[in-house]
Coordinates of C-alpha atoms in Angstrom, one line a residue:
X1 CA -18.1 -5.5 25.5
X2 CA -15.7 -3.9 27.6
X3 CA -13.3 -3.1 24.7
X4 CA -15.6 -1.8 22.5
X5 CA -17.0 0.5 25.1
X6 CA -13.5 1.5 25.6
X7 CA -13.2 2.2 22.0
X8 CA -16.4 4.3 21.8
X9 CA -15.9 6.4 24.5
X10 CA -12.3 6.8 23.5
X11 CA -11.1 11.2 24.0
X12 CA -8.8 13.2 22.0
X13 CA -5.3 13.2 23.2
X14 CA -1.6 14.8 21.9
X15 CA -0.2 11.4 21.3
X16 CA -0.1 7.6 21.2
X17 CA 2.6 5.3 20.8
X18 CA 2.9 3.3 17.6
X19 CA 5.1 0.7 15.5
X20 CA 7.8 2.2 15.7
X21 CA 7.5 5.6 18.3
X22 CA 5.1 8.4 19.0
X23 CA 2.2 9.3 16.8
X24 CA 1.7 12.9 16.9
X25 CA -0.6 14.7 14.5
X26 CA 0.6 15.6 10.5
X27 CA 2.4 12.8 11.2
X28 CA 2.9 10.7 8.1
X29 CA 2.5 7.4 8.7
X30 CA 2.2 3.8 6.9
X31 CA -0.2 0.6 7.9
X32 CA -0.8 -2.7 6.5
X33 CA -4.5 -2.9 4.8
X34 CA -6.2 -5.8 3.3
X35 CA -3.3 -7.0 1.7
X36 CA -0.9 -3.7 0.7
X37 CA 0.5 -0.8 2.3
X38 CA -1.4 2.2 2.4
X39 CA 0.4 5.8 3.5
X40 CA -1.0 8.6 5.5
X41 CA -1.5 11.4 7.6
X42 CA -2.2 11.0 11.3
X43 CA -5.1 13.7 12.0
X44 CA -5.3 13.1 15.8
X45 CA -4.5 10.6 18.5
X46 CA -7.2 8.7 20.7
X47 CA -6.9 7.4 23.9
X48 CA -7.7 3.7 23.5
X49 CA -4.7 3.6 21.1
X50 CA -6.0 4.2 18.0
X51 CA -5.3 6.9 15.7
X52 CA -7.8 8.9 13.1
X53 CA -5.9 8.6 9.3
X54 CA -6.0 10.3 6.3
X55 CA -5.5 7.8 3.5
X56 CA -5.2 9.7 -0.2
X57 CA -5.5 7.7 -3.3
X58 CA -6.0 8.2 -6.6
X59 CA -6.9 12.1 -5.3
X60 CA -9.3 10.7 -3.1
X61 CA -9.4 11.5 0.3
X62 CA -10.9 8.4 2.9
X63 CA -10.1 9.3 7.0
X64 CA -9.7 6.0 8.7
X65 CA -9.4 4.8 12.8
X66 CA -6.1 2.6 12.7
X67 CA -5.0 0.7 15.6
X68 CA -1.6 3.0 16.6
X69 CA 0.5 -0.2 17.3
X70 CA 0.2 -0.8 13.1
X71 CA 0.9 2.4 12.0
X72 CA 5.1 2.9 11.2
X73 CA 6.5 6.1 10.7
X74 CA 7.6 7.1 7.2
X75 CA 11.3 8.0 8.4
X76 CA 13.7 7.4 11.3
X77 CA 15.8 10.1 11.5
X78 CA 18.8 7.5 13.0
X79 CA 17.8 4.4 11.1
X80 CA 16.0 6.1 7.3
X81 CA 13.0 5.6 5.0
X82 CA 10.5 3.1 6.2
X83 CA 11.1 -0.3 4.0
X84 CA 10.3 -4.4 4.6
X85 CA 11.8 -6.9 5.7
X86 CA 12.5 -10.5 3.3
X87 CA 9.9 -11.9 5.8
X88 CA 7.1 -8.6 5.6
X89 CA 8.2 -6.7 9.0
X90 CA 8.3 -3.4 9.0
X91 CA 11.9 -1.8 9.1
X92 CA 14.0 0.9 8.2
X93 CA 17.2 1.6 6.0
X94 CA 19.1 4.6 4.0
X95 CA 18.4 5.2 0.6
X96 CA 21.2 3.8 -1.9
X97 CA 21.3 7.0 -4.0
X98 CA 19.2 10.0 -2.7
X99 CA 19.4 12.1 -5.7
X100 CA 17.6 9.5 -8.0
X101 CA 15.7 7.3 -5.4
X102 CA 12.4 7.9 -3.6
X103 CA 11.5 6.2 -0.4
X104 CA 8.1 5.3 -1.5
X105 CA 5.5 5.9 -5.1
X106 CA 2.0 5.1 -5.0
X107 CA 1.1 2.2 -6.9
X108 CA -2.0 1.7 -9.1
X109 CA -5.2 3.0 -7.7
X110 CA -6.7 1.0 -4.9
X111 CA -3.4 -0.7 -4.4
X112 CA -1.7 1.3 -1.3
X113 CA 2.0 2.2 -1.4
X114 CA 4.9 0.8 -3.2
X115 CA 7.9 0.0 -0.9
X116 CA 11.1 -1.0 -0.6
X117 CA 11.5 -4.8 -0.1
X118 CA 7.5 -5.5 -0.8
X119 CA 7.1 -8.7 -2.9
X120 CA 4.8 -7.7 -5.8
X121 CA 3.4 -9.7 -8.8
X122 CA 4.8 -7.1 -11.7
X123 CA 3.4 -7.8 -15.4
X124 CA 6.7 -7.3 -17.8
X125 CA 6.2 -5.5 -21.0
X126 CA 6.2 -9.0 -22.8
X127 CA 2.9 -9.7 -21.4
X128 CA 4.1 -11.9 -18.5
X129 CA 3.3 -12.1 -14.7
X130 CA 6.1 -12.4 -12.7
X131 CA 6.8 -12.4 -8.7
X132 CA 9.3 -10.1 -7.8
X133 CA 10.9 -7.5 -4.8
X134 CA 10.9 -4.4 -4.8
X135 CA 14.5 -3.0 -5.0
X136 CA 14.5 1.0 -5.1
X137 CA 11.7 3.0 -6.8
X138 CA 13.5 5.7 -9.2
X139 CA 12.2 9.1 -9.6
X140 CA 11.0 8.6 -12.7
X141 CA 8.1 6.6 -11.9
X142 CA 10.1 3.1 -12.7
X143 CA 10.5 0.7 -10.0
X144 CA 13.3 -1.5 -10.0
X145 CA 12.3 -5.3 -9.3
X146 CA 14.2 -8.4 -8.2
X147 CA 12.6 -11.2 -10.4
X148 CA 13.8 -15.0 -10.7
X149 CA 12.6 -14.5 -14.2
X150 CA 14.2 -11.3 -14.9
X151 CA 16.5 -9.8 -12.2
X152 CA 17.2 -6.4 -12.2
X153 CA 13.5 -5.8 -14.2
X154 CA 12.7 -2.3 -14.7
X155 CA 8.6 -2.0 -14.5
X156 CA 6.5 1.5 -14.2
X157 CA 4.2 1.7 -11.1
X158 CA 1.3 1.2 -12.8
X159 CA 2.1 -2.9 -13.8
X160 CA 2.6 -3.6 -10.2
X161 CA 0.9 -4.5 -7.5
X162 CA 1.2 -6.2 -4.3
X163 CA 1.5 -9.6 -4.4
X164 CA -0.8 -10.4 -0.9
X165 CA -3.3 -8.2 -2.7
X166 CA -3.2 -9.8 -5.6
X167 CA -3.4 -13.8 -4.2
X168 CA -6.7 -12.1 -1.8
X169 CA -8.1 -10.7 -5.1
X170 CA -7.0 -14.3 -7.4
X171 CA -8.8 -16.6 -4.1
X172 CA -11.9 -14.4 -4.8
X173 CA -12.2 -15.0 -8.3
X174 CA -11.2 -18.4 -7.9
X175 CA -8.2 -18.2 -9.5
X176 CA -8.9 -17.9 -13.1
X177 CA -7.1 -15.4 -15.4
X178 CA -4.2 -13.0 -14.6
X179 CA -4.1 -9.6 -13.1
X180 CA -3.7 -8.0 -16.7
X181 CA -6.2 -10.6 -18.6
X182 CA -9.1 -9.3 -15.8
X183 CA -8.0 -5.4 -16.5
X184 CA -8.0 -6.2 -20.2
X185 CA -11.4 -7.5 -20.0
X186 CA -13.2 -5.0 -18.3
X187 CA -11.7 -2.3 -20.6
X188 CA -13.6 -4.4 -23.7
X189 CA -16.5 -5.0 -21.6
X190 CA -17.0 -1.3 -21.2
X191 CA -16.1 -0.4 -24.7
X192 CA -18.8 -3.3 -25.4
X193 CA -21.4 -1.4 -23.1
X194 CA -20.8 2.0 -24.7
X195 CA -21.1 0.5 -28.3
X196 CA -24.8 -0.4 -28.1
X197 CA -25.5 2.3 -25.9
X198 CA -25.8 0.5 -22.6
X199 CA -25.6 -2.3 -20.5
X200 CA -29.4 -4.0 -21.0
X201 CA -28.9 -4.4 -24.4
X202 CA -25.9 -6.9 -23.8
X203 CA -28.4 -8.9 -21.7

């Protein structure tokens, strides 16, 4: 009870230390979140250590109370961009080639941020689901991934998504069907509903 009553009655204040150094407000910032990365904007610092977020996706706006010690700063001035490690720690490195690379894209709605170094299940334009890292995101919305498969693959954004997010999302459906097949199926589910008019009729 004692820590929760610390977090309630928890005050404004300039900063709190983070991942990776001093959270200040405007500050952006990225955290780990049910299985992907999700980027923001530090709005103000508390005392207990946490920190109030703004998390934008898909032009949505959702403010969020992160514990400070998970949130990593975007960009070291000394070290670079804010990428992961082989083994998922957060860490930091130079940009190959500036003038075509960007340190980060946002991935498919509800999906977080797409990194450097993030391991990713990436569906290939043949149709097939492959694991893969994340090797540099171009800034043309492609995203270069290290496959076993197909190294060096070249996928858009939009056909990736993290791969802790989507073994969380495969254990809840218990494992049947690919991340594209589900997709797929609630596109013709929907075109179903909208063909007789609504969903009671389909029952």
């Amino acid at each position: 009870f004692e820590g929760l009553e610390k977090r309630f009655r928890a005050e404004k204040v300039p900063t709190t230390m983070g991942a990776s150094g001093p959270l200040i407000e405007e500050m952006h910032v990225f955290f780990p979140n049910d299985g992907c990365w999700l980027s923001g904007t530090v709005d103000c610092a508390w005392s207990n250590g946490y920190v109030s977020v703004t998390v934008l996706d898909n032009g949505v706006s959702t403010s969020m109370k992160v514990d400070g010690k998970q949130c990593f700063l975007s960009a070291l001035s000394e070290r670079g961009h804010f990428c992961l490690q082989p083994d998922g720690v957060g860490n930091y490195a130079p940009l190959h080639d500036p003038s075509c690379e960007l340190p980060f894209v946002l991935a498919r709605p509800g999906s977080g941020a797409l990194l450097r170094g993030l391991q990713v299940m990436a569906t290939l334009p043949d149709g097939r689901e492959v694991t893969g890292v994340v090797v540099s995101l171009r800034n043309d919305g492609q995203v270069v991934v290290d496959c076993e498969e197909a190294p060096g693959a070249v996928v858009a954004s939009g056909y990736l998504v993290p791969l802790e997010q989507y073994q969380i999302q495969q254990g809840q459906q218990g494992g049947g069907g690919g991340f594209l097949d589900g997709m797929l199926q609630g596109m013709l589910l929907g075109d179903m509903v909208e063909a007789v008019g609504g969903g009671d009729d389909l029952l």
